Amino acid sequence: MAGDGGFRLEGPLLEGKLVRLEPLEHRHAADLAVAVEEERGTYEFTWVPRADEVGGYIDAQLARAATGRLAPYAQVSVETGRAVGTTSYWEPRAWLADDRLDAVEVGFTWLGASAQGTGINAEAKLLLFRHAFEVWGVQRIDLKTDARNSRSRAAIQSAGARFEGVLRNWSRSWAPGEEGRLRDSAIFSITAAEWPECRERLEERVAGFVAAGG
């Protein structure tokens, strides 16, 4: 959808076998409050709200969504029906025409500890990438993370993204205790030409998780 400032992000419901990506709403708050209080050791370099902060977190994401620059999702486990994390489309770029999206970022992603390593992240990436490349027709998807976050970098690369480099002092740090500081960001991307191979790899990974669960 086009807006005065270019393409306006509006993320639709995206459904898979392991995860359902539902546009984020306050009805997800109770589930997310449980998910965020599971073991938090993987959140060293990113900010994930505590249970009593989830309402404010959703408010902030919806405020960003109102600008047309963010389309936030709750990641809902198909097995349990419970929201176990969030993810988003972010920073749309429409360089060639206001009504056509050329590039977009996937970010603001976190999962509760019990949902990590279950295939939910892999399938969520498959759903987001597929919609962006095959429905919106983007030419590029960006992903970035704190350059120190080796776990996140490995997960991004396992989703098929290519490492492009580290941009120094690129954005604010989300690491706990680093308020007011900048971080180095590791930048990854997938282009439209790379998408068919990336899609095949992701589909194989997801199929493996589905088979193991069955």
Short mmCIF file of C-alpha atoms in Angstrom, two decimals:
data_model
loop_
_atom_site.label_atom_id
_atom_site.label_comp_id
_atom_site.label_asym_id
_atom_site.label_seq_id
_atom_site.Cartn_x
_atom_site.Cartn_y
_atom_site.Cartn_z
CA MET A 1 0.00 0.00 0.00
CA ALA A 2 1.35 3.42 -0.92
CA GLY A 3 1.45 6.34 1.46
CA ASP A 4 2.64 9.93 1.28
CA GLY A 5 6.13 8.83 2.31
CA GLY A 6 6.31 5.77 0.05
CA PHE A 7 5.35 2.13 0.59
CA ARG A 8 3.43 1.59 3.82
CA LEU A 9 4.04 -1.72 5.56
CA GLU A 10 0.94 -3.77 6.31
CA GLY A 11 1.83 -7.34 7.24
CA PRO A 12 -0.87 -9.96 6.63
CA LEU A 13 -1.49 -13.12 8.64
CA LEU A 14 1.12 -15.71 7.61
CA GLU A 15 0.50 -19.36 8.47
CA GLY A 16 2.86 -22.31 8.53
CA LYS A 17 2.91 -25.79 10.05
CA LEU A 18 4.90 -24.81 13.15
CA VAL A 19 4.20 -21.10 13.53
CA ARG A 20 1.46 -18.64 12.73
CA LEU A 21 2.52 -15.03 12.38
CA GLU A 22 -0.35 -12.88 13.62
CA PRO A 23 -0.29 -9.06 13.46
CA LEU A 24 0.72 -8.03 16.98
CA GLU A 25 -2.12 -6.95 19.28
CA HIS A 26 -2.64 -6.51 23.01
CA ARG A 27 -4.48 -9.86 23.09
CA HIS A 28 -1.02 -11.47 22.79
CA ALA A 29 0.26 -9.75 25.92
CA ALA A 30 -0.53 -12.47 28.47
CA ASP A 31 1.23 -15.17 26.47
CA LEU A 32 4.22 -12.96 25.74
CA ALA A 33 4.53 -12.07 29.43
CA VAL A 34 5.00 -15.78 30.14
CA ALA A 35 7.46 -16.26 27.27
CA VAL A 36 9.73 -13.38 28.29
CA GLU A 37 10.20 -14.78 31.80
CA GLU A 38 11.56 -18.11 30.62
CA GLU A 39 15.35 -18.54 30.78
CA ARG A 40 16.78 -15.24 29.47
CA GLY A 41 20.42 -16.13 28.90
CA THR A 42 20.18 -15.63 25.12
CA TYR A 43 19.16 -11.97 25.43
CA GLU A 44 22.61 -10.63 26.33
CA PHE A 45 22.86 -8.29 23.32
CA THR A 46 19.24 -7.41 22.71
CA TRP A 47 16.41 -5.84 24.66
CA VAL A 48 13.48 -8.13 25.43
CA PRO A 49 10.83 -6.76 27.81
CA ARG A 50 10.13 -8.22 31.23
CA ALA A 51 6.60 -9.41 31.96
CA ASP A 52 5.49 -6.08 33.40
CA GLU A 53 6.89 -4.24 30.36
CA VAL A 54 5.07 -6.24 27.67
CA GLY A 55 2.10 -3.86 27.47
CA GLY A 56 4.39 -0.88 26.92
CA TYR A 57 6.42 -2.88 24.39
CA ILE A 58 3.29 -3.61 22.37
CA ASP A 59 2.25 0.05 22.59
CA ALA A 60 5.65 1.10 21.21
CA GLN A 61 5.47 -1.40 18.35
CA LEU A 62 1.95 -0.32 17.43
CA ALA A 63 3.06 3.31 17.47
CA ARG A 64 5.85 2.44 15.02
CA ALA A 65 3.32 0.51 12.94
CA ALA A 66 1.13 3.61 12.73
CA THR A 67 3.93 5.38 10.84
CA GLY A 68 3.88 2.71 8.12
CA ARG A 69 7.53 1.82 8.82
CA LEU A 70 6.94 -1.35 10.86
CA ALA A 71 4.66 -4.36 10.59
CA PRO A 72 4.96 -6.22 13.93
CA TYR A 73 3.95 -9.84 14.47
CA ALA A 74 3.36 -12.21 17.35
CA GLN A 75 4.93 -15.60 16.71
CA VAL A 76 2.24 -18.11 17.72
CA SER A 77 3.07 -21.77 18.17
CA VAL A 78 0.69 -23.87 16.07
CA GLU A 79 1.09 -26.75 18.54
CA THR A 80 0.04 -24.81 21.63
CA GLY A 81 -1.81 -21.81 20.21
CA ARG A 82 0.27 -19.55 22.47
CA ALA A 83 2.31 -16.50 21.45
CA VAL A 84 5.97 -17.35 22.07
CA GLY A 85 7.78 -14.32 20.64
CA THR A 86 7.68 -11.48 18.17
CA THR A 87 9.16 -10.46 14.82
CA SER A 88 8.59 -7.67 12.31
CA TYR A 89 9.03 -6.25 8.88
CA TRP A 90 10.89 -2.96 9.27
CA GLU A 91 12.32 -0.04 7.27
CA PRO A 92 10.62 -0.34 3.87
CA ARG A 93 12.49 1.26 0.96
CA ALA A 94 10.64 2.17 -2.22
CA TRP A 95 13.35 3.77 -4.33
CA LEU A 96 11.93 3.37 -7.82
CA ALA A 97 8.22 4.00 -7.27
CA ASP A 98 6.08 4.87 -4.25
CA ASP A 99 3.76 1.91 -4.76
CA ARG A 100 6.45 -0.77 -5.13
CA LEU A 101 8.62 -2.03 -2.33
CA ASP A 102 12.25 -2.56 -3.32
CA ALA A 103 13.79 -3.62 0.01
CA VAL A 104 12.78 -4.31 3.58
CA GLU A 105 14.37 -5.43 6.83
CA VAL A 106 13.28 -8.32 9.04
CA GLY A 107 13.99 -7.61 12.68
CA PHE A 108 12.69 -7.02 16.22
CA THR A 109 12.82 -10.81 16.57
CA TRP A 110 12.89 -12.76 19.81
CA LEU A 111 11.57 -16.10 21.03
CA GLY A 112 10.98 -17.49 24.49
CA ALA A 113 13.57 -20.08 25.50
CA SER A 114 11.22 -23.06 25.11
CA ALA A 115 10.49 -22.08 21.48
CA GLN A 116 14.15 -21.77 20.48
CA GLY A 117 15.53 -24.67 18.47
CA THR A 118 12.05 -25.96 17.58
CA GLY A 119 11.93 -24.81 13.97
CA ILE A 120 9.67 -21.86 14.72
CA ASN A 121 12.38 -19.34 13.86
CA ALA A 122 13.24 -21.10 10.59
CA GLU A 123 9.63 -21.27 9.47
CA ALA A 124 8.93 -17.68 10.52
CA LYS A 125 11.83 -16.56 8.33
CA LEU A 126 10.51 -18.70 5.47
CA LEU A 127 7.05 -17.12 5.75
CA LEU A 128 8.39 -13.57 5.99
CA PHE A 129 10.91 -13.94 3.19
CA ARG A 130 8.46 -15.70 0.88
CA HIS A 131 5.84 -13.00 1.27
CA ALA A 132 8.37 -10.21 0.75
CA PHE A 133 9.96 -11.72 -2.34
CA GLU A 134 6.95 -13.38 -3.96
CA VAL A 135 4.08 -11.05 -3.06
CA TRP A 136 5.70 -7.65 -2.57
CA GLY A 137 8.41 -8.36 -5.15
CA VAL A 138 11.32 -6.97 -3.12
CA GLN A 139 14.83 -7.17 -4.50
CA ARG A 140 16.54 -7.34 -1.11
CA ILE A 141 15.89 -8.30 2.50
CA ASP A 142 18.16 -6.98 5.26
CA LEU A 143 18.88 -8.53 8.63
CA LYS A 144 21.21 -7.05 11.23
CA THR A 145 22.33 -7.77 14.75
CA ASP A 146 24.82 -6.62 17.34
CA ALA A 147 28.21 -7.61 15.95
CA ARG A 148 29.05 -9.29 19.29
CA ASN A 149 25.99 -11.55 19.13
CA SER A 150 27.48 -14.76 17.73
CA ARG A 151 24.30 -16.75 18.40
CA SER A 152 22.15 -14.32 16.43
CA ARG A 153 24.69 -14.12 13.62
CA ALA A 154 24.74 -17.91 13.30
CA ALA A 155 20.93 -18.05 13.23
CA ILE A 156 20.77 -15.40 10.50
CA GLN A 157 23.33 -17.21 8.38
CA SER A 158 21.51 -20.52 8.88
CA ALA A 159 18.43 -18.84 7.39
CA GLY A 160 20.41 -18.32 4.18
CA ALA A 161 21.45 -14.68 4.54
CA ARG A 162 24.85 -13.54 3.34
CA PHE A 163 27.18 -11.61 5.66
CA GLU A 164 28.09 -8.21 4.18
CA GLY A 165 30.22 -6.71 6.92
CA VAL A 166 30.19 -4.75 10.16
CA LEU A 167 29.09 -1.11 10.28
CA ARG A 168 30.75 0.60 13.22
CA ASN A 169 28.64 2.70 15.62
CA TRP A 170 25.73 2.01 13.29
CA SER A 171 22.78 2.12 15.68
CA ARG A 172 21.80 2.31 19.33
CA SER A 173 22.80 -0.56 21.54
CA TRP A 174 19.95 -2.69 22.84
CA ALA A 175 22.19 -4.61 25.23
CA PRO A 176 21.08 -4.33 28.87
CA GLY A 177 23.10 -1.69 30.70
CA GLU A 178 24.24 0.04 27.51
CA GLU A 179 21.57 2.72 27.32
CA GLY A 180 22.85 5.81 25.52
CA ARG A 181 25.59 3.91 23.69
CA LEU A 182 26.01 2.92 20.06
CA ARG A 183 26.79 -0.55 18.80
CA ASP A 184 28.57 -2.07 15.84
CA SER A 185 26.04 -3.89 13.64
CA ALA A 186 26.69 -7.02 11.58
CA ILE A 187 24.75 -6.66 8.31
CA PHE A 188 23.31 -9.57 6.33
CA SER A 189 21.13 -9.72 3.23
CA ILE A 190 19.30 -11.94 0.78
CA THR A 191 18.69 -10.75 -2.78
CA ALA A 192 15.93 -11.78 -5.14
CA ALA A 193 18.45 -13.75 -7.23
CA GLU A 194 19.49 -15.73 -4.14
CA TRP A 195 15.95 -16.35 -2.92
CA PRO A 196 15.17 -19.62 -4.82
CA GLU A 197 18.19 -21.38 -3.30
CA CYS A 198 17.51 -19.84 0.12
CA ARG A 199 13.87 -20.92 -0.04
CA GLU A 200 14.84 -24.50 -0.86
CA ARG A 201 17.22 -24.65 2.11
CA LEU A 202 14.66 -23.20 4.49
CA GLU A 203 11.92 -25.54 3.27
CA GLU A 204 14.23 -28.52 3.87
CA ARG A 205 15.07 -27.30 7.38
CA VAL A 206 11.43 -26.75 8.26
CA ALA A 207 10.44 -30.15 6.85
CA GLY A 208 13.02 -31.75 9.11
CA PHE A 209 11.59 -30.07 12.20
CA VAL A 210 8.04 -31.00 11.16
CA ALA A 211 9.03 -34.63 10.63
CA ALA A 212 10.85 -34.77 13.98
CA GLY A 213 7.81 -33.38 15.72
CA GLY A 214 5.48 -35.82 14.04
#
